[in-house]
PDB file of C-alpha atoms in Angstrom:
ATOM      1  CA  UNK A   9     -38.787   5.023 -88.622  1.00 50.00           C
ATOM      2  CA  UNK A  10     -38.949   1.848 -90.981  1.00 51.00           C
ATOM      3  CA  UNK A  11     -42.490   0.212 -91.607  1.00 49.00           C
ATOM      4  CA  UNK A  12     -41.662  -2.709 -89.525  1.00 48.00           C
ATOM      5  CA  UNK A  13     -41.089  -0.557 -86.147  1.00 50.00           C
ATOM      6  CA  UNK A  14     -44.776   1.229 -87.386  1.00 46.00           C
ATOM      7  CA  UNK A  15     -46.392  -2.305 -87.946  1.00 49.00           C
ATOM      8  CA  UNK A  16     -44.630  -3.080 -83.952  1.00 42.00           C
ATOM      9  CA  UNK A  17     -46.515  -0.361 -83.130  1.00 43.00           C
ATOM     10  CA  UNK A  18     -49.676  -1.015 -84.634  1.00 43.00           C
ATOM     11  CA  UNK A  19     -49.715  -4.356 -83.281  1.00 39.00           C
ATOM     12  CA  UNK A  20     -48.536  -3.386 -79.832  1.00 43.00           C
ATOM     13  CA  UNK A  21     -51.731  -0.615 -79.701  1.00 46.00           C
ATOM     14  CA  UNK A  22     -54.047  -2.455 -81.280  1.00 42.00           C
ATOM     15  CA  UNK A  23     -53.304  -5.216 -78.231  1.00 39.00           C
ATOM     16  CA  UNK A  24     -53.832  -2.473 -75.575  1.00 39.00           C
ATOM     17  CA  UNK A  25     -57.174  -1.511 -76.719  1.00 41.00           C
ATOM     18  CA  UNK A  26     -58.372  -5.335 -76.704  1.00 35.00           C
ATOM     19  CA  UNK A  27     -56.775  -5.691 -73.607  1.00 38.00           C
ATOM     20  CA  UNK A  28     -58.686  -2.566 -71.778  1.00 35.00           C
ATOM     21  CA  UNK A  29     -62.185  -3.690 -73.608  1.00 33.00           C
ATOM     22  CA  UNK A  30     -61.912  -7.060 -71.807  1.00 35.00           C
ATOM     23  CA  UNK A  31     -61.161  -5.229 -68.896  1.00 32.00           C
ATOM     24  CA  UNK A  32     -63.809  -3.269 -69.044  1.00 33.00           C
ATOM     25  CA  UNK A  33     -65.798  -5.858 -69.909  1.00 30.00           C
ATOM     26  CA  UNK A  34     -64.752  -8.474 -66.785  1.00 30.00           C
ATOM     27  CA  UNK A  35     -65.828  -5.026 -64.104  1.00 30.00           C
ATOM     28  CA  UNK A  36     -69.591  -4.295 -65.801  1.00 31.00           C
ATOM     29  CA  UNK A  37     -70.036  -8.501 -66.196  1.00 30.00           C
ATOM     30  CA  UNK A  38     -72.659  -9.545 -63.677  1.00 34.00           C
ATOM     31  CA  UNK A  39     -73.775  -6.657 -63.142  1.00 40.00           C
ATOM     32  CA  UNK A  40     -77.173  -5.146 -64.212  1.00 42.00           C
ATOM     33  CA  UNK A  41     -78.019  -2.605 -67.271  1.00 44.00           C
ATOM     34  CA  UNK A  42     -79.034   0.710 -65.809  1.00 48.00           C
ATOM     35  CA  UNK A  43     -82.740   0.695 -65.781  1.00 52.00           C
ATOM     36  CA  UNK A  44     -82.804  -3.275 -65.667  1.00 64.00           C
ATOM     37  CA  UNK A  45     -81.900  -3.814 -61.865  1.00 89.00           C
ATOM     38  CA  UNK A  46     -81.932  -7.339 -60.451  1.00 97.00           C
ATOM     39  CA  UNK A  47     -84.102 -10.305 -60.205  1.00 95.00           C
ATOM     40  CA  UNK A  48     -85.028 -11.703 -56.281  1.00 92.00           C
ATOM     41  CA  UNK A  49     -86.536 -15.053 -56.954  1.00 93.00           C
ATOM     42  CA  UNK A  50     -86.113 -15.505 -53.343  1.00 97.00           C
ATOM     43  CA  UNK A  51     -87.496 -18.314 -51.068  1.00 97.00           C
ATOM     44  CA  UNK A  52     -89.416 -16.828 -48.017  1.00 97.00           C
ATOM     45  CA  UNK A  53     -90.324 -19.421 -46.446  1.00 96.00           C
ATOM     46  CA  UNK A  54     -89.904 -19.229 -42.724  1.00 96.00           C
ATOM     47  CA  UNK A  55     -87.892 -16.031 -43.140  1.00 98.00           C
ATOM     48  CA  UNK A  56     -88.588 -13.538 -40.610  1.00 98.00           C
ATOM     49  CA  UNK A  57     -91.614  -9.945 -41.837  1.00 98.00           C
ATOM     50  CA  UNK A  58     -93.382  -7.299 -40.375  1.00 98.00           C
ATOM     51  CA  UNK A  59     -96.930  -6.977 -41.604  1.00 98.00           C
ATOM     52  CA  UNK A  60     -99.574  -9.184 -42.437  1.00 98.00           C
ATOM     53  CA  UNK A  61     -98.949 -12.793 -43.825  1.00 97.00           C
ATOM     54  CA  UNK A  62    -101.952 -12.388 -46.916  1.00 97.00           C
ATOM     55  CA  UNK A  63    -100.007  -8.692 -48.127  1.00 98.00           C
ATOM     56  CA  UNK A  64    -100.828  -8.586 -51.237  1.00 97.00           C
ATOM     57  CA  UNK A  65     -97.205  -6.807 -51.938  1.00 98.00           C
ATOM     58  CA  UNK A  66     -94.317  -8.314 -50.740  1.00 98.00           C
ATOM     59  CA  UNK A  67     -90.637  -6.099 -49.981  1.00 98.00           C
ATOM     60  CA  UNK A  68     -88.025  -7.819 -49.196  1.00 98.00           C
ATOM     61  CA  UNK A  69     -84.690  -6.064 -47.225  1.00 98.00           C
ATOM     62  CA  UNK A  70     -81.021  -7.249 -47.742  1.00 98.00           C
ATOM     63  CA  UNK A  71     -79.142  -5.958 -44.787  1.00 98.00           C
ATOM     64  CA  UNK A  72     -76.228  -7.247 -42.791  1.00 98.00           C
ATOM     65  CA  UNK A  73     -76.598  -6.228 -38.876  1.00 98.00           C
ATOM     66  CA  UNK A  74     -73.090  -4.504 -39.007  1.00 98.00           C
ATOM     67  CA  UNK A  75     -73.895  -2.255 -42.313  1.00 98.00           C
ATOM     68  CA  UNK A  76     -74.136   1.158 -41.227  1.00 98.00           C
ATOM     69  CA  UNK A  77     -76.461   2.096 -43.773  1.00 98.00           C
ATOM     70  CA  UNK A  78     -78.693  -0.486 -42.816  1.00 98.00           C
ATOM     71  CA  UNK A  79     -79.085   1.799 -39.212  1.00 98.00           C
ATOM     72  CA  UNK A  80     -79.909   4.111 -41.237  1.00 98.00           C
ATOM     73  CA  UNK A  81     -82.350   2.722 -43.210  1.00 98.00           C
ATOM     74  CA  UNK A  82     -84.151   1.339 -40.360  1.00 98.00           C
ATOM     75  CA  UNK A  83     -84.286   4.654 -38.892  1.00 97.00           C
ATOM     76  CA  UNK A  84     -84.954   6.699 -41.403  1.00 97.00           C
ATOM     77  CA  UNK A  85     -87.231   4.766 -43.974  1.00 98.00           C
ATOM     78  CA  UNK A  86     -88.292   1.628 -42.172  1.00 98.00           C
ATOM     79  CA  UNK A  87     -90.674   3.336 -40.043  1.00 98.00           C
ATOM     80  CA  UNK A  88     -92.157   5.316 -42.996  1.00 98.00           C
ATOM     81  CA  UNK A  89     -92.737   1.720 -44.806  1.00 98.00           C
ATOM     82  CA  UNK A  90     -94.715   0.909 -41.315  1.00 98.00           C
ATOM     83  CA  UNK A  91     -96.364   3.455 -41.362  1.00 98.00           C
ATOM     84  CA  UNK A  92     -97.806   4.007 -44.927  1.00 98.00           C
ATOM     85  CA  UNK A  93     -97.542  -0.097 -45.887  1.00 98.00           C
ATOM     86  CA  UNK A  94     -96.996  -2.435 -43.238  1.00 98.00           C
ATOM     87  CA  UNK A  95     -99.553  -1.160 -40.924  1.00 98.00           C
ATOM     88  CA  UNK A  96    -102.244  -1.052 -43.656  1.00 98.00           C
ATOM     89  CA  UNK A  97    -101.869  -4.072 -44.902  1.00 98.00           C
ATOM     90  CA  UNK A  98    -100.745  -3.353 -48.304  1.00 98.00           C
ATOM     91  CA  UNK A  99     -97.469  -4.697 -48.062  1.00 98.00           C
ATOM     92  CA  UNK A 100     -95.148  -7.518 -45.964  1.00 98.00           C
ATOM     93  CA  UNK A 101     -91.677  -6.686 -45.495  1.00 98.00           C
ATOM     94  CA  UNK A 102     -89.084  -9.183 -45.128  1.00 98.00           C
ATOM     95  CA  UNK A 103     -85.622  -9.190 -43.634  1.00 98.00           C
ATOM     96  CA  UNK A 104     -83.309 -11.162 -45.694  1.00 98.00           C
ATOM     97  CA  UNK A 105     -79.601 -11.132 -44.013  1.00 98.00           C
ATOM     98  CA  UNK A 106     -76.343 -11.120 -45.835  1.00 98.00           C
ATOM     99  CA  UNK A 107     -73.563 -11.419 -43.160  1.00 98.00           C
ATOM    100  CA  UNK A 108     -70.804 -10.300 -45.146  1.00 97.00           C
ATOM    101  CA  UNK A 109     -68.611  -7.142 -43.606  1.00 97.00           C
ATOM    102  CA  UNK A 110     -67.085  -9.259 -41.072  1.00 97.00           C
ATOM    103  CA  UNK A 111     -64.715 -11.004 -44.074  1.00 96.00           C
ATOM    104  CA  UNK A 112     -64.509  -7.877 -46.348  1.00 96.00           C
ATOM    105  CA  UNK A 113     -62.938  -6.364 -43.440  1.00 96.00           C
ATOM    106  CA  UNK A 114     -61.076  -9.498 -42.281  1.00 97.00           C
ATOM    107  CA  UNK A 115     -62.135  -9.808 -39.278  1.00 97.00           C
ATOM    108  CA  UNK A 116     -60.379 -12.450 -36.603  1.00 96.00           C
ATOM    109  CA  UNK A 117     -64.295 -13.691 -35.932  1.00 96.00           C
ATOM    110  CA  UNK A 118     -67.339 -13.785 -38.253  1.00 98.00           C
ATOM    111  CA  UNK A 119     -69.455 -11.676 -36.168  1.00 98.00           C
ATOM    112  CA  UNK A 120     -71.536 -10.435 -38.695  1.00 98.00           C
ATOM    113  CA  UNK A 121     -72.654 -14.008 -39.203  1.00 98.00           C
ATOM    114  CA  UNK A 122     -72.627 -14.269 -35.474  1.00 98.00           C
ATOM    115  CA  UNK A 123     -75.508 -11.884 -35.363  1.00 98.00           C
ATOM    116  CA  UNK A 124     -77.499 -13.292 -38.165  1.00 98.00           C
ATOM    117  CA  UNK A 125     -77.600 -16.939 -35.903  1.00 98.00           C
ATOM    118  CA  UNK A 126     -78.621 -14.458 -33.594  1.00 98.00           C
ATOM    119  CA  UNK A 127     -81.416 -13.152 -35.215  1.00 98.00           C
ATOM    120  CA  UNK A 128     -82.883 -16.872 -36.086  1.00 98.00           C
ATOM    121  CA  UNK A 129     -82.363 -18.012 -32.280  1.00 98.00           C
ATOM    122  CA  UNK A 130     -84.689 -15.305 -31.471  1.00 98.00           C
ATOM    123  CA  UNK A 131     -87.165 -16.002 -34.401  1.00 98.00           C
ATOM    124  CA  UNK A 132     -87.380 -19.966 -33.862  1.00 98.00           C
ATOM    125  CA  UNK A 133     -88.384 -18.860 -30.197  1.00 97.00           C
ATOM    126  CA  UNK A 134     -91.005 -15.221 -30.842  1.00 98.00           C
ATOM    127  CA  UNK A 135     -91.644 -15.572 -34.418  1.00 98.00           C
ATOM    128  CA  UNK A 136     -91.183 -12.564 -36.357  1.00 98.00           C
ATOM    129  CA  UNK A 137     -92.551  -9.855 -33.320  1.00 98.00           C
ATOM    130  CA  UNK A 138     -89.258 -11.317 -31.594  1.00 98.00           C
ATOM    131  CA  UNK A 139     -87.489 -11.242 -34.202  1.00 98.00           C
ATOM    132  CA  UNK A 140     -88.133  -7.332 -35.379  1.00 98.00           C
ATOM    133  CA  UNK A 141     -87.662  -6.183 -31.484  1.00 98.00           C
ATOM    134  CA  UNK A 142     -84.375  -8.180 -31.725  1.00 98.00           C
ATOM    135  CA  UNK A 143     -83.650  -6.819 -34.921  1.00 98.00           C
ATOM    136  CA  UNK A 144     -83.307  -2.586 -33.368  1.00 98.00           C
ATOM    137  CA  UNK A 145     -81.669  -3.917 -30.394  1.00 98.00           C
ATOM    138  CA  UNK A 146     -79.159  -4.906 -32.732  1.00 98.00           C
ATOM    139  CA  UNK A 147     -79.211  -2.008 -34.857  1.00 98.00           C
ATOM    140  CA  UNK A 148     -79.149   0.612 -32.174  1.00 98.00           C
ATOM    141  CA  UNK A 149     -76.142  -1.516 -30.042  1.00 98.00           C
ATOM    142  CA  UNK A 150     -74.567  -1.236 -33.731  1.00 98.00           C
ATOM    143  CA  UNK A 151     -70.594  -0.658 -33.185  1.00 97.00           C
ATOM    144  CA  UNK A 152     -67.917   0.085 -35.803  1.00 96.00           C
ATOM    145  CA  UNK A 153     -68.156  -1.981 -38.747  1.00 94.00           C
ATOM    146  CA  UNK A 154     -64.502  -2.869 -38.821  1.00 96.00           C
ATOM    147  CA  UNK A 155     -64.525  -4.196 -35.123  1.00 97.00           C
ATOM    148  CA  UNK A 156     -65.853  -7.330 -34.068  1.00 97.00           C
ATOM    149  CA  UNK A 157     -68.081  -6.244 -31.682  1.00 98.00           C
ATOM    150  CA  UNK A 158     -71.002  -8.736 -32.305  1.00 98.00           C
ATOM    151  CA  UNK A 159     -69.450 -11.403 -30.622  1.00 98.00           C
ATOM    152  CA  UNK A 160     -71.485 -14.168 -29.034  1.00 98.00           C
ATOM    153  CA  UNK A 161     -70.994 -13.205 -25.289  1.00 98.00           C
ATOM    154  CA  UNK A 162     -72.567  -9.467 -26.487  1.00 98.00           C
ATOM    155  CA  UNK A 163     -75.488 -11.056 -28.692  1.00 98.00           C
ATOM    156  CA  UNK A 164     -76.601 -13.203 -25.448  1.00 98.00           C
ATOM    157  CA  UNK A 165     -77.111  -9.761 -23.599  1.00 98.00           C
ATOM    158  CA  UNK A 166     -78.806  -7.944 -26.123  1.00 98.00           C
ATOM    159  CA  UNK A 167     -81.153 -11.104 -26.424  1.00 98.00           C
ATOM    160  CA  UNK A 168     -81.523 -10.790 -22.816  1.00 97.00           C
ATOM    161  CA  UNK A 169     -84.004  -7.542 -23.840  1.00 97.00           C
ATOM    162  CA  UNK A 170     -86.480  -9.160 -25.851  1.00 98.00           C
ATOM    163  CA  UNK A 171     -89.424 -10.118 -24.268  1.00 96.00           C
ATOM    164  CA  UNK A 172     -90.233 -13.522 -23.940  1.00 94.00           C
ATOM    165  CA  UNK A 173     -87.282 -15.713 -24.782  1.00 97.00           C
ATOM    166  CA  UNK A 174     -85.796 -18.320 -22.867  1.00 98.00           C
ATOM    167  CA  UNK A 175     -82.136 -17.340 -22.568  1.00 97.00           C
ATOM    168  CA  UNK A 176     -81.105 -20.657 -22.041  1.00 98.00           C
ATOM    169  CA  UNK A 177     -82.468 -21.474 -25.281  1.00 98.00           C
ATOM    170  CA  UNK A 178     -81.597 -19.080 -26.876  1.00 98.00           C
ATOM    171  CA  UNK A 179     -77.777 -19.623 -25.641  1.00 98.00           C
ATOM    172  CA  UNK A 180     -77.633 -23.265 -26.658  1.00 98.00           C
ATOM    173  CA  UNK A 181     -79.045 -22.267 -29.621  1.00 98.00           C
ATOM    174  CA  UNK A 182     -76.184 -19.515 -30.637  1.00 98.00           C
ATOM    175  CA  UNK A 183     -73.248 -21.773 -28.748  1.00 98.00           C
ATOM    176  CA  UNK A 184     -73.909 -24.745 -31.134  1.00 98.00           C
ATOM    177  CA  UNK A 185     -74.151 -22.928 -34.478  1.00 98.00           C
ATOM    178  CA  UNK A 186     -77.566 -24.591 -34.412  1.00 98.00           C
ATOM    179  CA  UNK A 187     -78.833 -21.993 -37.162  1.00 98.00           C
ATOM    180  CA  UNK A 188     -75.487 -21.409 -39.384  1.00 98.00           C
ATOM    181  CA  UNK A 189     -76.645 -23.949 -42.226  1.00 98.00           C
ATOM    182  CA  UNK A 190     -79.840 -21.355 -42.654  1.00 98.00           C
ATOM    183  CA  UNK A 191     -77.803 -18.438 -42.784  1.00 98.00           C
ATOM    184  CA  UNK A 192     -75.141 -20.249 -45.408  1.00 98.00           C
ATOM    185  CA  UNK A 193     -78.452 -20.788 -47.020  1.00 98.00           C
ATOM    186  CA  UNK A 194     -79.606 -17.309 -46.706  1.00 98.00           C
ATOM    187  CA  UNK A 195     -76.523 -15.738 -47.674  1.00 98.00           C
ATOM    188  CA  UNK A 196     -76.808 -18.290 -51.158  1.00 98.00           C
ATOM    189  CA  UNK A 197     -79.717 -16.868 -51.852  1.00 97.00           C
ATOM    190  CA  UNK A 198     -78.434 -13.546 -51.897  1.00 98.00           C
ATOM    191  CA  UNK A 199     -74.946 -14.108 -53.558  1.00 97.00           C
ATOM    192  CA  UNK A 200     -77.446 -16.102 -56.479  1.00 97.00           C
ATOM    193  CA  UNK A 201     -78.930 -13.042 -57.027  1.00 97.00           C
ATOM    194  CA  UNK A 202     -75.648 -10.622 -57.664  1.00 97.00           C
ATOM    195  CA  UNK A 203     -76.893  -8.579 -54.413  1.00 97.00           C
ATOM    196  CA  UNK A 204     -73.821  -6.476 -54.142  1.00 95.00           C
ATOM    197  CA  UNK A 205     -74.603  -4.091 -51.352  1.00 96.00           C
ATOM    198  CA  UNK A 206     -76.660  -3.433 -48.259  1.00 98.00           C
ATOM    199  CA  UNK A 207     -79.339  -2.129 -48.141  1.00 98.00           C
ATOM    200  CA  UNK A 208     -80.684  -3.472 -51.113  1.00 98.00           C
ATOM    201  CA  UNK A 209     -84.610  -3.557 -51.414  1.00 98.00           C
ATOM    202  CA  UNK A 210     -86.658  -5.650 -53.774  1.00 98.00           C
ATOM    203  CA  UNK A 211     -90.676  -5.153 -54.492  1.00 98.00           C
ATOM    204  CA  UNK A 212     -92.007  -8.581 -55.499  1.00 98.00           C
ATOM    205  CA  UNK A 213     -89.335 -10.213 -56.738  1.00 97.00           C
ATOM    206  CA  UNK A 214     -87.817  -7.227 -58.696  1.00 97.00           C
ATOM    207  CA  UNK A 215     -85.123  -4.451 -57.228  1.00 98.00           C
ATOM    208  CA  UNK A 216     -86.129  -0.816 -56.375  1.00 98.00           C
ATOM    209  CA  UNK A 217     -84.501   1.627 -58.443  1.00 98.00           C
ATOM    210  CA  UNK A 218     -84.778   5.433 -58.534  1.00 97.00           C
ATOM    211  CA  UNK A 219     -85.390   7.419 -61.640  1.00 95.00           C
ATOM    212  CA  UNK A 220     -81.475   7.123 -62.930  1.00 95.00           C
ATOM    213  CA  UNK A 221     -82.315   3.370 -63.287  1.00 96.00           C
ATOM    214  CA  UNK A 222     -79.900   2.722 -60.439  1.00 96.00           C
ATOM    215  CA  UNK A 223     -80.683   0.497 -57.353  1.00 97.00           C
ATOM    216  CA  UNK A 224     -82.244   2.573 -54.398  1.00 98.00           C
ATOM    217  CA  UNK A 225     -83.159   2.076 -51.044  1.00 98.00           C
ATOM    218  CA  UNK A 226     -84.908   5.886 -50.107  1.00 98.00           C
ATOM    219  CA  UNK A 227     -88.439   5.759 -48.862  1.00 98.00           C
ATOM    220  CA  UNK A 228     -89.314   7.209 -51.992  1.00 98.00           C
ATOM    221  CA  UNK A 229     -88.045   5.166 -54.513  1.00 98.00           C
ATOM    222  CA  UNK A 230     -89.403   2.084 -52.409  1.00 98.00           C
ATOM    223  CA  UNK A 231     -92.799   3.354 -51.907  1.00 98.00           C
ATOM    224  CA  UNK A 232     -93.190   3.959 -55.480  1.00 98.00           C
ATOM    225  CA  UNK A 233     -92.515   0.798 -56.524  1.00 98.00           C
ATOM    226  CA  UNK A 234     -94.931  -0.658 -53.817  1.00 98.00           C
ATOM    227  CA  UNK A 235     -97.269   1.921 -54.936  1.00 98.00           C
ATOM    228  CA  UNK A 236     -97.157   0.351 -58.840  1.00 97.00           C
ATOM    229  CA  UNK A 237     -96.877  -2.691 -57.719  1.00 97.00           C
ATOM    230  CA  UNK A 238    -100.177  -2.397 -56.158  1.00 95.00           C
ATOM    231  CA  UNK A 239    -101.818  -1.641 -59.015  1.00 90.00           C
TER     232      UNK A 239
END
């Protein structure tokens, strides 16, 4: 083999490896250092919590109503955060809702966004006691995540449990898309912050991660950054 054919060589491998570092550079882009986690400047007001309204400690929940996990979160830790934080005052959690499944999975409607108009119908009308009794209906008449199963007809008899609310309303209010600019809005706010999954749980501003540095949603992992956040 000549020296030409080995500088062709050396060229065509030393383009390869500049080609895979950009690569690999373009997937870990946006995304946070392990141990950094993300920043939630996020505006709350007139977003939907549980808990008292002068909690010192503020969560804040990013869940779409057709994520799976997010059943499971809101079976599993939600009432522990109730319990330990929400109850005694140390901390507000907020739902912050990211309809997004219904277009990863291509759905023929955007029920997932479906349900978060929903979810604000209800709110505008209860306030947030509505809204969080609204909010397990949802969760426990959760279907497959790859059907459309939240579709308008199905939200206006789920709404038909909550106490209180004027299903008239509350159908005017879903059949005009009169709260899809707030949930556009919502969903901004989320996308802004590189929110990548659901559940994802922030404590003040600043994203819950376990002791890998990684983001984390388990009741331990929130409660003890509520815990040093108290401090």
């Amino acid at each position: 083999m000549n020296s030409n054919s080995n500088r062709t060589i050396l060229v065509i491998g030393t383009l390869i490896a500049v080609a895979l570092i950009a690569l690999a550079l373009v997937a870990v882009r946006g995304k946070p250092a392990a141990g950094a986690g993300l920043n939630g400047d996020f505006d709350l007001t007139g977003q939907p919590f549980a808990g008292k309204a002068d909690a010192p400690v503020s969560v804040v929940v990013i869940e779409d109503f057709k994520c799976p996990v997010c059943k499971t979160f809101e079976e599993t830790v939600a009432p522990g955060l109730k319990t330990n934080y929400v109850d005694t005052g140390k901390a507000k959690v907020y739902t912050l809702v990211w309809p997004f499944l219904s277009e990863v999975a291509r759905l023929p409607v955007n029920d997932s966004k479906f349900a978060a108009q929903a979810a604000k119908c209800v709110y505008d009308q209860g306030g947030n006691d509505a809204f969080g009794s609204f909010k397990s209906i949802l969760f426990r008449a959760q279907g497959d995540e790859s059907t459309a199963w939240a579709t308008k007809t199905r939200l206006k008899d789920l709404a038909g449990n909550v106490e209180g609310i004027d299903q008239g309303q509350f159908a005017t209010c879903l059949d005009t898309d009169a709260t899809a600019a707030r949930v556009d809005a919502d969903e901004k706010q989320v996308t802004d912050a590189r929110v990548n999954s659901t559940p994802t749980v922030f404590v003040n501003g600043k994203q819950v991660l376990n002791g890998s540095g990684q983001g984390s949603y388990l009741l331990a992992d929130v409660s003890a950054t509520i815990d040093a956040a108290s401090k």
